[in-house]
PDB file of C-alpha atoms in Angstrom:
ATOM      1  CA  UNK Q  18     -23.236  -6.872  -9.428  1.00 78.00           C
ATOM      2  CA  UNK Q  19     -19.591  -7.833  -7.556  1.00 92.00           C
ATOM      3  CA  UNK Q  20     -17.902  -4.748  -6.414  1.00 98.00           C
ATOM      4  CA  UNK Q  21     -15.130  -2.673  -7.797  1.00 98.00           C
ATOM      5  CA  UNK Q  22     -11.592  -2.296  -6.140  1.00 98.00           C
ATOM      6  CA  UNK Q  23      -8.717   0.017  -7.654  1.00 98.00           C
ATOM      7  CA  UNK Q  24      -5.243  -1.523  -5.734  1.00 98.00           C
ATOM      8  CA  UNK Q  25      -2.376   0.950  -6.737  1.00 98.00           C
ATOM      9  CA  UNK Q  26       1.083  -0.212  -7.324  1.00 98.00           C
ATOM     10  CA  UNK Q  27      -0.202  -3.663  -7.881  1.00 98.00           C
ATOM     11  CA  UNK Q  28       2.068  -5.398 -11.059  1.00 97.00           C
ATOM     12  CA  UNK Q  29       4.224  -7.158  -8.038  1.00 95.00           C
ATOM     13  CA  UNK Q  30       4.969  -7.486  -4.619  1.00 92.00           C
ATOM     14  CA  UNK Q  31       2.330  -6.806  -2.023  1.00 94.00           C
ATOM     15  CA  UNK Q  32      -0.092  -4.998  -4.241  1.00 96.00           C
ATOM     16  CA  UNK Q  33      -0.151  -7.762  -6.615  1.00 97.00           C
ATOM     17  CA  UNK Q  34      -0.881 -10.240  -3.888  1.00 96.00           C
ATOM     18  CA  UNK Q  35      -3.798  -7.964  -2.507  1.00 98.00           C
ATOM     19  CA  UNK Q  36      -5.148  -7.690  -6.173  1.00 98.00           C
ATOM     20  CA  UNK Q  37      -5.241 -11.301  -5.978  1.00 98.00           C
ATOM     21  CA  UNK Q  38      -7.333 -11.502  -3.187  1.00 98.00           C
ATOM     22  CA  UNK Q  39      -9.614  -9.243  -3.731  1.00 98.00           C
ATOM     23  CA  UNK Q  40     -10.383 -10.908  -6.966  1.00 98.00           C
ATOM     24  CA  UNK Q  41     -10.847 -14.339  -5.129  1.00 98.00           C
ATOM     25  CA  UNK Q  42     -13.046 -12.522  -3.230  1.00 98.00           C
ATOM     26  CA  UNK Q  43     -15.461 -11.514  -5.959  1.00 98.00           C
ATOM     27  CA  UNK Q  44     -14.672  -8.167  -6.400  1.00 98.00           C
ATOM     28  CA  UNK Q  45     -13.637  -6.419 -10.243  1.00 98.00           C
ATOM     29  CA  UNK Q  46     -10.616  -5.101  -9.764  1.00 98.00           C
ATOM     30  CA  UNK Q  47      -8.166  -2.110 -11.817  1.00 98.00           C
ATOM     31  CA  UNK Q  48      -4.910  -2.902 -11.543  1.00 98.00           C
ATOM     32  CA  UNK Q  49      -2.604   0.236 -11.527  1.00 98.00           C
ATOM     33  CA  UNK Q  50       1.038   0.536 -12.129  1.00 98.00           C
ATOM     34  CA  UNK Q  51       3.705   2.766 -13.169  1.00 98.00           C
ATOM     35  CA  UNK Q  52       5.827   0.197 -15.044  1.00 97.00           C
ATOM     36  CA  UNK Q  53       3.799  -0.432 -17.784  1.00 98.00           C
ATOM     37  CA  UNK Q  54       5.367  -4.118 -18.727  1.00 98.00           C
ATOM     38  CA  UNK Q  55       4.815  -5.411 -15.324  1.00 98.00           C
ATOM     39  CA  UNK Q  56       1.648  -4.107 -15.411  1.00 98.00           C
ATOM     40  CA  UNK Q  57       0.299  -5.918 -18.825  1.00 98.00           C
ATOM     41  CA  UNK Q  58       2.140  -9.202 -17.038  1.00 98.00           C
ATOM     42  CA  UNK Q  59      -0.042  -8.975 -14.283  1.00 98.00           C
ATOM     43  CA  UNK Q  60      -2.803  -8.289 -16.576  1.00 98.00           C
ATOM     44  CA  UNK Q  61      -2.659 -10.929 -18.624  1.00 98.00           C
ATOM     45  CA  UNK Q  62      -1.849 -13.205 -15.789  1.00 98.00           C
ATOM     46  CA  UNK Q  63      -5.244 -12.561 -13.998  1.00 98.00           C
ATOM     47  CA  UNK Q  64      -7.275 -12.999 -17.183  1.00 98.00           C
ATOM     48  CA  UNK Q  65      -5.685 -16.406 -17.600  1.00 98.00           C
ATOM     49  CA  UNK Q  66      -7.293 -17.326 -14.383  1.00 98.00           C
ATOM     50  CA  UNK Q  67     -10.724 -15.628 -15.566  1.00 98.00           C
ATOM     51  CA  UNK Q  68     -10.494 -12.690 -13.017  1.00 98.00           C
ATOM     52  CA  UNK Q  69     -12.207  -9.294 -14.218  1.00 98.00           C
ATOM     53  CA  UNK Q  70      -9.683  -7.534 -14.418  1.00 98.00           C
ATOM     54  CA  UNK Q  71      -7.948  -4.163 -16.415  1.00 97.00           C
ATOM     55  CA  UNK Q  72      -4.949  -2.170 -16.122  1.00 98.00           C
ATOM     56  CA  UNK Q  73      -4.382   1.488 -15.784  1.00 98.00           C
ATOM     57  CA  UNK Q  74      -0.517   2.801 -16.124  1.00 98.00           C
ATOM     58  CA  UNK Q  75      -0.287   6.219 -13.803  1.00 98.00           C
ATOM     59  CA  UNK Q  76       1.863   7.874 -11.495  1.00 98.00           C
ATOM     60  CA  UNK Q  77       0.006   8.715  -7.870  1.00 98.00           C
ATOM     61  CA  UNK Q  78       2.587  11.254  -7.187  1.00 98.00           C
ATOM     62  CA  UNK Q  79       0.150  13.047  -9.679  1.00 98.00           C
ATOM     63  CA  UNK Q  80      -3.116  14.166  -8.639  1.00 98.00           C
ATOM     64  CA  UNK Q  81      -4.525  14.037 -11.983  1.00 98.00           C
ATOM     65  CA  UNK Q  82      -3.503  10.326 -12.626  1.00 98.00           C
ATOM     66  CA  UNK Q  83      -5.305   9.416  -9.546  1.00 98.00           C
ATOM     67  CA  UNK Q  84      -8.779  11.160  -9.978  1.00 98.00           C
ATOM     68  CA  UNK Q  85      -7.869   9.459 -14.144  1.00 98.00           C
ATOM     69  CA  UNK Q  86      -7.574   6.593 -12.753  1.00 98.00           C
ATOM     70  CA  UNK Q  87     -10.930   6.738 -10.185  1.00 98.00           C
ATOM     71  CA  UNK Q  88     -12.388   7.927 -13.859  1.00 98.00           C
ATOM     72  CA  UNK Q  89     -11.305   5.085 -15.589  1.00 98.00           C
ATOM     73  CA  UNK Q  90     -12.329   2.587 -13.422  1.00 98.00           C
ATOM     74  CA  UNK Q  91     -15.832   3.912 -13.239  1.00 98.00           C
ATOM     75  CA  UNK Q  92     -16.025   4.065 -16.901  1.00 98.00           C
ATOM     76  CA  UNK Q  93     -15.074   0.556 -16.910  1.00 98.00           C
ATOM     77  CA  UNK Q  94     -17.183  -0.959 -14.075  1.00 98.00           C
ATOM     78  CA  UNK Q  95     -19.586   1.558 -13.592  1.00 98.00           C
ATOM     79  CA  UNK Q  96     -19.102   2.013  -9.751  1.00 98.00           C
ATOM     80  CA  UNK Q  97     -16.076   2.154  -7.483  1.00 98.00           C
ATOM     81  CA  UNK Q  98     -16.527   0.621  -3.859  1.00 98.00           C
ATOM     82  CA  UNK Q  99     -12.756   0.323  -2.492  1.00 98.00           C
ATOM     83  CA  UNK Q 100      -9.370   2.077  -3.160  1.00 99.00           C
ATOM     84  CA  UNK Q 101      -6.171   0.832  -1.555  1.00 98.00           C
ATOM     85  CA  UNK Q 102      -3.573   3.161  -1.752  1.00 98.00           C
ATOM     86  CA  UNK Q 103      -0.829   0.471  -1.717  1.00 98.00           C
ATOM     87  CA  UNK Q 104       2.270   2.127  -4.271  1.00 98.00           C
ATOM     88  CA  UNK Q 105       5.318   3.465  -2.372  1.00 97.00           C
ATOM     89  CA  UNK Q 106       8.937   3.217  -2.298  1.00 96.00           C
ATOM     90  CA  UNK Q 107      11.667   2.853   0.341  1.00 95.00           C
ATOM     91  CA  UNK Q 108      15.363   4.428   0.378  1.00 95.00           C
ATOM     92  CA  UNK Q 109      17.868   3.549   2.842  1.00 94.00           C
ATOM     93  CA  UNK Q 110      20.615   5.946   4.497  1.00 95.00           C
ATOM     94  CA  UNK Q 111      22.065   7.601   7.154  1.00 95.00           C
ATOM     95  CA  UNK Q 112      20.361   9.952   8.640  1.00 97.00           C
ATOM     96  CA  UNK Q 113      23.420  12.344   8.060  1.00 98.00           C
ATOM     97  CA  UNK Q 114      22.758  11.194   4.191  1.00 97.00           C
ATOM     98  CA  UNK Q 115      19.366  12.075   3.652  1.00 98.00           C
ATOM     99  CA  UNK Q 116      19.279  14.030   0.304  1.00 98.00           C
ATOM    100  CA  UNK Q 117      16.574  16.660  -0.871  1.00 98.00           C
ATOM    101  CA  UNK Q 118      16.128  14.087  -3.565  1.00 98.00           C
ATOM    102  CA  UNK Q 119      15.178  11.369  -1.510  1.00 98.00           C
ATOM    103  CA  UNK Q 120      12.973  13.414   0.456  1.00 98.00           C
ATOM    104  CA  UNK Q 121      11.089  15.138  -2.354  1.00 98.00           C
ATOM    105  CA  UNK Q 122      10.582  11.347  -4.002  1.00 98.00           C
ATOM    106  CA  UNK Q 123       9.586   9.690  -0.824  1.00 98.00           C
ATOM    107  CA  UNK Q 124       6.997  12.294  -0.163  1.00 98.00           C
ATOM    108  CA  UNK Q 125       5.932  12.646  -3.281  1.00 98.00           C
ATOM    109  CA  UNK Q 126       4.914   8.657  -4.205  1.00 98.00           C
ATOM    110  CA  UNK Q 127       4.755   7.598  -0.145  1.00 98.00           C
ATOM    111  CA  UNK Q 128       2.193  10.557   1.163  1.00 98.00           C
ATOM    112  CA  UNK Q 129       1.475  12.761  -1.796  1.00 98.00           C
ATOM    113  CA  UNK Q 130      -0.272   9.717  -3.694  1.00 98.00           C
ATOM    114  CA  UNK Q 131      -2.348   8.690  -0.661  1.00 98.00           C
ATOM    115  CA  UNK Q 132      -3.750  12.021  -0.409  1.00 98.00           C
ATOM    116  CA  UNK Q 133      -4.525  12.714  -4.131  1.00 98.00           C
ATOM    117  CA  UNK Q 134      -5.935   8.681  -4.173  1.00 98.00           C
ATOM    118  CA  UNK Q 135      -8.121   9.422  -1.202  1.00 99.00           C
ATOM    119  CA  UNK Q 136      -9.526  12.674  -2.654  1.00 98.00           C
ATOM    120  CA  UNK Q 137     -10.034  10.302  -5.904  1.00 98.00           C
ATOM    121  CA  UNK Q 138     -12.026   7.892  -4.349  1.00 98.00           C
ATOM    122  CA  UNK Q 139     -13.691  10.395  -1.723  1.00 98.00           C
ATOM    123  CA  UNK Q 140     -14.956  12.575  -4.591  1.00 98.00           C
ATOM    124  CA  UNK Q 141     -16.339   9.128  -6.437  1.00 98.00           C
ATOM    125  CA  UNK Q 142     -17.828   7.625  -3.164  1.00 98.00           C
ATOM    126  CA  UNK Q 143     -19.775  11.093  -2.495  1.00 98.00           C
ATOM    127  CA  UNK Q 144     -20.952  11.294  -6.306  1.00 98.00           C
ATOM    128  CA  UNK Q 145     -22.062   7.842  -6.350  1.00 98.00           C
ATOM    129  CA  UNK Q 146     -24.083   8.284  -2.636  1.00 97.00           C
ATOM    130  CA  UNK Q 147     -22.595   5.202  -1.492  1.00 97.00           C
ATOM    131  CA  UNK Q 148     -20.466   4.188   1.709  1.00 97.00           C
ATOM    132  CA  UNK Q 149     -16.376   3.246   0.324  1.00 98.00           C
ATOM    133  CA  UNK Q 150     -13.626   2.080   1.772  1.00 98.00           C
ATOM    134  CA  UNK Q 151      -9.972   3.762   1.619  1.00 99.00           C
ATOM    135  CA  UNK Q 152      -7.205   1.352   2.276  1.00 99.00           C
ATOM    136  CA  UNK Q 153      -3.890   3.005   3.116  1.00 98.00           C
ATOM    137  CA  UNK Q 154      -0.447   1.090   2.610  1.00 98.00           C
ATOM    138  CA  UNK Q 155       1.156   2.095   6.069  1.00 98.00           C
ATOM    139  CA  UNK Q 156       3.976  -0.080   7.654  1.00 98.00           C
ATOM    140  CA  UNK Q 157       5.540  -1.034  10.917  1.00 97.00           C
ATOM    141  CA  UNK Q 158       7.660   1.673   9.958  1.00 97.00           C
ATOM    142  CA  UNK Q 159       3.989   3.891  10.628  1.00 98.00           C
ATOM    143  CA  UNK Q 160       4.218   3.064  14.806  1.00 98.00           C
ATOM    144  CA  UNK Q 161       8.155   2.691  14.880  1.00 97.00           C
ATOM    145  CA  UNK Q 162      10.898   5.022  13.455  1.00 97.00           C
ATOM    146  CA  UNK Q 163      14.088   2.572  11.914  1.00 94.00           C
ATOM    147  CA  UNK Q 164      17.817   3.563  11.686  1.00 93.00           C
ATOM    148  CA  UNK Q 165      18.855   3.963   8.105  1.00 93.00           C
ATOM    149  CA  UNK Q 166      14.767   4.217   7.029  1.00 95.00           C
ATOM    150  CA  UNK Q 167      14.229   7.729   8.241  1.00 98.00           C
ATOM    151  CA  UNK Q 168      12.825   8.739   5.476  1.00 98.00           C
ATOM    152  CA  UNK Q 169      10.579   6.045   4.061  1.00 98.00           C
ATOM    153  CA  UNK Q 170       9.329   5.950   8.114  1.00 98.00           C
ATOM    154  CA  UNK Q 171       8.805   9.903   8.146  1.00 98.00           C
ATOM    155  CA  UNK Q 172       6.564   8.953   5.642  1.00 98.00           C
ATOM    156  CA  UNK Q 173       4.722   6.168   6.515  1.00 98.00           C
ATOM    157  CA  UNK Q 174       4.135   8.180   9.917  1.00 98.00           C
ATOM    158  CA  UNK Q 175       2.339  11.232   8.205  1.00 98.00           C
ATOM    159  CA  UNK Q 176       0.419   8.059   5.959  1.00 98.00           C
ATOM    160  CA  UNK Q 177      -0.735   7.029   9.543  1.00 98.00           C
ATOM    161  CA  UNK Q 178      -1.903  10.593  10.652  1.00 98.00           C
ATOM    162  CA  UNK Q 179      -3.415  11.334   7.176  1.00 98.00           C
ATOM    163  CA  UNK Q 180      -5.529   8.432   8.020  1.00 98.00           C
ATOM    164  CA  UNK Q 181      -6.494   9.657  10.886  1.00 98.00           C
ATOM    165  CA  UNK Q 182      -7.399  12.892   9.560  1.00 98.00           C
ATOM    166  CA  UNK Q 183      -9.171  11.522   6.670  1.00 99.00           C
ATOM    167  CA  UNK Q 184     -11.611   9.102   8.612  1.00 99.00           C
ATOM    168  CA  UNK Q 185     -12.513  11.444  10.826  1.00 98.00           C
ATOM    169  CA  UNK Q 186     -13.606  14.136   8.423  1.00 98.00           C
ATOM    170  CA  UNK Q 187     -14.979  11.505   5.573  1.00 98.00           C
ATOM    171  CA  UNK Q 188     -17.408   9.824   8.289  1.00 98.00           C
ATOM    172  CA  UNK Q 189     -20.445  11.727   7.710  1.00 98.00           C
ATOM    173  CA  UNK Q 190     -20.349  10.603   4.087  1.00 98.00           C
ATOM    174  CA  UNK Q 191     -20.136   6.914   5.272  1.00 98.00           C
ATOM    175  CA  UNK Q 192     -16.701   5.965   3.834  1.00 98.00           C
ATOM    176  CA  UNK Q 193     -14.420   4.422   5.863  1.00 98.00           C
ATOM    177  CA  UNK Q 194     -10.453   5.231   6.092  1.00 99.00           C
ATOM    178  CA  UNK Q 195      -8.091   2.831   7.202  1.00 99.00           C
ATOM    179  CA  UNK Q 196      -4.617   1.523   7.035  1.00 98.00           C
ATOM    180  CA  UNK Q 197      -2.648  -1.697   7.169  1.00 98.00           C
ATOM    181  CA  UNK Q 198       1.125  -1.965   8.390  1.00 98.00           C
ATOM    182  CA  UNK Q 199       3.149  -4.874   7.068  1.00 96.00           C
ATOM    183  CA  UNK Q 200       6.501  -5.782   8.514  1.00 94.00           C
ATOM    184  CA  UNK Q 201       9.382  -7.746   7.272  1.00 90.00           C
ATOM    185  CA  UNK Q 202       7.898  -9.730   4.056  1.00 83.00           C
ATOM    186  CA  UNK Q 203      10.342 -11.503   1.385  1.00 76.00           C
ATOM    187  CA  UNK Q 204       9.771  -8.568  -1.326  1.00 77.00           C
ATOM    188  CA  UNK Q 205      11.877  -7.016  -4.012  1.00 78.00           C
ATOM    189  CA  UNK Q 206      11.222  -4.222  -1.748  1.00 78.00           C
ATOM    190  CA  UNK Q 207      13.372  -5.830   1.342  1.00 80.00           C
ATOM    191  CA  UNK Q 208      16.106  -7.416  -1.266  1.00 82.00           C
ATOM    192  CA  UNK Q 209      16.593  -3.625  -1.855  1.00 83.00           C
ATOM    193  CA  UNK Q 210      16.879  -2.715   1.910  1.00 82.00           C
ATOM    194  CA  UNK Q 211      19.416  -5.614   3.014  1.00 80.00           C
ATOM    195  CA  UNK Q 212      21.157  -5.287   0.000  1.00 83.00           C
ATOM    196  CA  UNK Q 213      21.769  -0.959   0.905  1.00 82.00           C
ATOM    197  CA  UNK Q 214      22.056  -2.129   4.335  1.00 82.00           C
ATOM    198  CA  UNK Q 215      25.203  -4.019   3.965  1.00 83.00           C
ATOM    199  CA  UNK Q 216      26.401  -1.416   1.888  1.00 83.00           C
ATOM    200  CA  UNK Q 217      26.312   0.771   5.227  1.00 83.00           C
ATOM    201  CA  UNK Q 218      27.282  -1.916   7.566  1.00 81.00           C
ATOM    202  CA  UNK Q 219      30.831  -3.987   6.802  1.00 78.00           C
ATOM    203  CA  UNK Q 220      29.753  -6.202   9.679  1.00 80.00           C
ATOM    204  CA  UNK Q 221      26.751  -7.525   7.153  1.00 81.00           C
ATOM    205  CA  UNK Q 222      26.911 -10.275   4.661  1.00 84.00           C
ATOM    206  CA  UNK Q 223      24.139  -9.674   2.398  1.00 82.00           C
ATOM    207  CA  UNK Q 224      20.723 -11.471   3.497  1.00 82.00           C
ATOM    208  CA  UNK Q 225      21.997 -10.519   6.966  1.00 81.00           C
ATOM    209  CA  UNK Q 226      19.896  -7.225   7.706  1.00 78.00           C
ATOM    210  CA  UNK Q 227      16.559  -9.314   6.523  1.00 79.00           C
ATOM    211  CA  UNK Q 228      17.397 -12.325   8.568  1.00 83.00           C
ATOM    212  CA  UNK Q 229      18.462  -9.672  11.792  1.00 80.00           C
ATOM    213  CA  UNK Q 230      14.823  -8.142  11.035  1.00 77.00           C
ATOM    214  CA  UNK Q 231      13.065 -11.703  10.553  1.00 83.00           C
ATOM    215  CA  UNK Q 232      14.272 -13.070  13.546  1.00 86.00           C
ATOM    216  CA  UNK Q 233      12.822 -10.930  16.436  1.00 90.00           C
ATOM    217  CA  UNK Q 234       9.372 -11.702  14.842  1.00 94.00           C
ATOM    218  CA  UNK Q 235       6.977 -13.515  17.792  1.00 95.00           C
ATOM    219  CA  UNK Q 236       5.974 -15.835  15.211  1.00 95.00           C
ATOM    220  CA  UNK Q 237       9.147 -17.149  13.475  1.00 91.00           C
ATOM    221  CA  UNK Q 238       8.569 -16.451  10.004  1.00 91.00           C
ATOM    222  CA  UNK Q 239       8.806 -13.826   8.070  1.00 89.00           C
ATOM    223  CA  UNK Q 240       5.650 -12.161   5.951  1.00 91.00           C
ATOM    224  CA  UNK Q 241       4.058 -13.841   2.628  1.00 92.00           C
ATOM    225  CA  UNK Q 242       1.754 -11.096   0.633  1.00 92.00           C
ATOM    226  CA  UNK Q 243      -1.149 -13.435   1.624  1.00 95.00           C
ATOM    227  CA  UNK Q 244      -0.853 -12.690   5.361  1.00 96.00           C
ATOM    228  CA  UNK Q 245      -1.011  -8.693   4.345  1.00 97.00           C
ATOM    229  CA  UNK Q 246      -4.046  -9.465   1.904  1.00 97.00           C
ATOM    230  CA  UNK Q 247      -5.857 -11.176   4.483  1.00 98.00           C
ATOM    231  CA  UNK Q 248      -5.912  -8.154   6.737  1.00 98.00           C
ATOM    232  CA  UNK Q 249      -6.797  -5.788   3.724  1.00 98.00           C
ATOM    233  CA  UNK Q 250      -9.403  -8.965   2.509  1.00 98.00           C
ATOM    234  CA  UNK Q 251     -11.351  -7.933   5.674  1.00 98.00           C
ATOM    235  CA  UNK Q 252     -11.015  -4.125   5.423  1.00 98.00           C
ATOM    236  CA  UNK Q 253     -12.470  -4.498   2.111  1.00 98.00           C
ATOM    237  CA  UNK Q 254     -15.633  -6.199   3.681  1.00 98.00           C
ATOM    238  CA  UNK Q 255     -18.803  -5.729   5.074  1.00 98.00           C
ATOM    239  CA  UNK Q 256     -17.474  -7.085   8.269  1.00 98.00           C
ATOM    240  CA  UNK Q 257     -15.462  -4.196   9.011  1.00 98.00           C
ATOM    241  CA  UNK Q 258     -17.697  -1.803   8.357  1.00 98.00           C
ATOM    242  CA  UNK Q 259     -17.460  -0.510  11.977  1.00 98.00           C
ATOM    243  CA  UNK Q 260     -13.910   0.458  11.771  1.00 98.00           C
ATOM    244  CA  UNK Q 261     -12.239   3.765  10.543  1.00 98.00           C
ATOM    245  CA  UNK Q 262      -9.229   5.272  11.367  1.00 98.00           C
ATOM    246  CA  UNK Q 263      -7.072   2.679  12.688  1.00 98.00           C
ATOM    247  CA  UNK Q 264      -3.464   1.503  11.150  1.00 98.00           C
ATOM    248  CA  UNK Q 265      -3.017  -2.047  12.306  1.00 98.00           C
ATOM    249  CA  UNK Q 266      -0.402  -4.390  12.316  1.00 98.00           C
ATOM    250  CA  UNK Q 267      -0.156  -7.107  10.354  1.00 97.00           C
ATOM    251  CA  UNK Q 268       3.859  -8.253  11.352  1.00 96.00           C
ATOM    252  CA  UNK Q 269       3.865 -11.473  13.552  1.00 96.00           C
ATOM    253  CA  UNK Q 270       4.405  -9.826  16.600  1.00 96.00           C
ATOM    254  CA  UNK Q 271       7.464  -7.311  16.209  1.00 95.00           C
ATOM    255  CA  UNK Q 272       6.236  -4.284  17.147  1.00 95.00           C
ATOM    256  CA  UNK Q 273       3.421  -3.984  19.870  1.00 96.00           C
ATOM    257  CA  UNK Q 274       1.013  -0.993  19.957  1.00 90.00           C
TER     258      UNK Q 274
END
């Protein structure tokens, strides 16, 4: 029977790319979204290449969405075996800028979704009497606080220490808690940043921020989503089954921990 992964926030971007992968990998996999066209998209998309695949619209900001989602994969697949808590957003400001808006929204989707999808998939792995694997989105912005991303790396910081937390208390019931932490990848996601970068910076020409980012990279490029869903690829696996509680890097060399 191939294993079941939920991937959250996976109709684009990096999610979408991880979905990917874990379905090349063998595994059924729930695609989760909050836009609902992207979603069906996706959906469809995956079918056409004869992946097992469904989609479940929710918002993880919710906690009931997550353990409905959890619910609906199991009802689906009959088992769940990995949950990557990949949905989040970004905002870009001065730190002199930073709205209670912004905060409550980051927190919310960014840290208040990982916890409510880790007590999802906790409360299904401990049900089902089986070892599971968490898989926290976490970033470069996790080990390294940015200028105009306080916010969005306030968050990914507490994603990083909720990982901690959760590993170490969710041990004894054999399920494993880590993260991965992208850097600089050609998303929508880093369109938005340069774009609200320039915005703040009349020296930029738009493009300029990502290139600035992309360039002190070790490795020249910048990120594809396949070089993030290798890393979570291998979380996913047996092989890593002797690792919990770490947030690693996945960036080509740009920040060093």
């Amino acid at each position: 029977m191939s294993k079941v992964a939920i991937v959250t926030g996976s109709a684009g971007g990096l999610g979408k790319g991880i979905a990917e992968r874990l379905c090349k990998d063998g595994f059924s996999v729930v695609l989760h979204d909050i836009n609902e066209a992207l979603l069906k998209e996706t959906v469809s998309e995956f079918k056409e290449k004869n992946f097992n695949v469904f989609g479940v619209k929710g918002d993880v900001s919710k906690r009931e969405d997550q353990f409905n989602l959890v619910k609906e994969a199991v009802d689906k697949f009959g088992r769940l075996d990995v949950f990557v808590n990949n949905a989040g957003v970004e905002a870009v400001s001065p730190f002199l800028e930073i709205t209670e808006e912004q905060l409550n929204k980051l927190f919310k989707i960014n840290v208040n979704g990982v916890v409510f999808g880790t007590q999802a998939a906790a409360d299904q792995f401990i049900k089902q009497e089986t070892k599971g694997k968490i898989i926290n989105a976490c970033s470069i912005a996790g080990h390294e606080s940015y200028e105009m991303l306080g916010t969005y790396s306030a968050t990914k910081h507490a994603v990083k220490s909720f990982t901690h937390s959760a590993a170490k208390e969710l041990a004894k019931y054999k399920i494993r808690v880590n993260a991965y932490c992208p850097g600089v990848a050609k998303t929508k996601m880093w369109d938005r940043i340069d774009e609200e970068m320039v915005k703040y910076n009349d020296d930029l020409k738009p493009g300029e921020a990502f290139e600035k980012f992309s360039s002190e990279i070790a490795l020249k490029r910048y990120q594809t989503p396949e070089d993030v869903a290798n890393l979570v690829s291998f979380l996913a696996s047996d092989d890593s089954d002797y690792i919990t509680g770490q947030a690693i890097l996945t960036d080509g060399g740009l920040v060093y921990r």
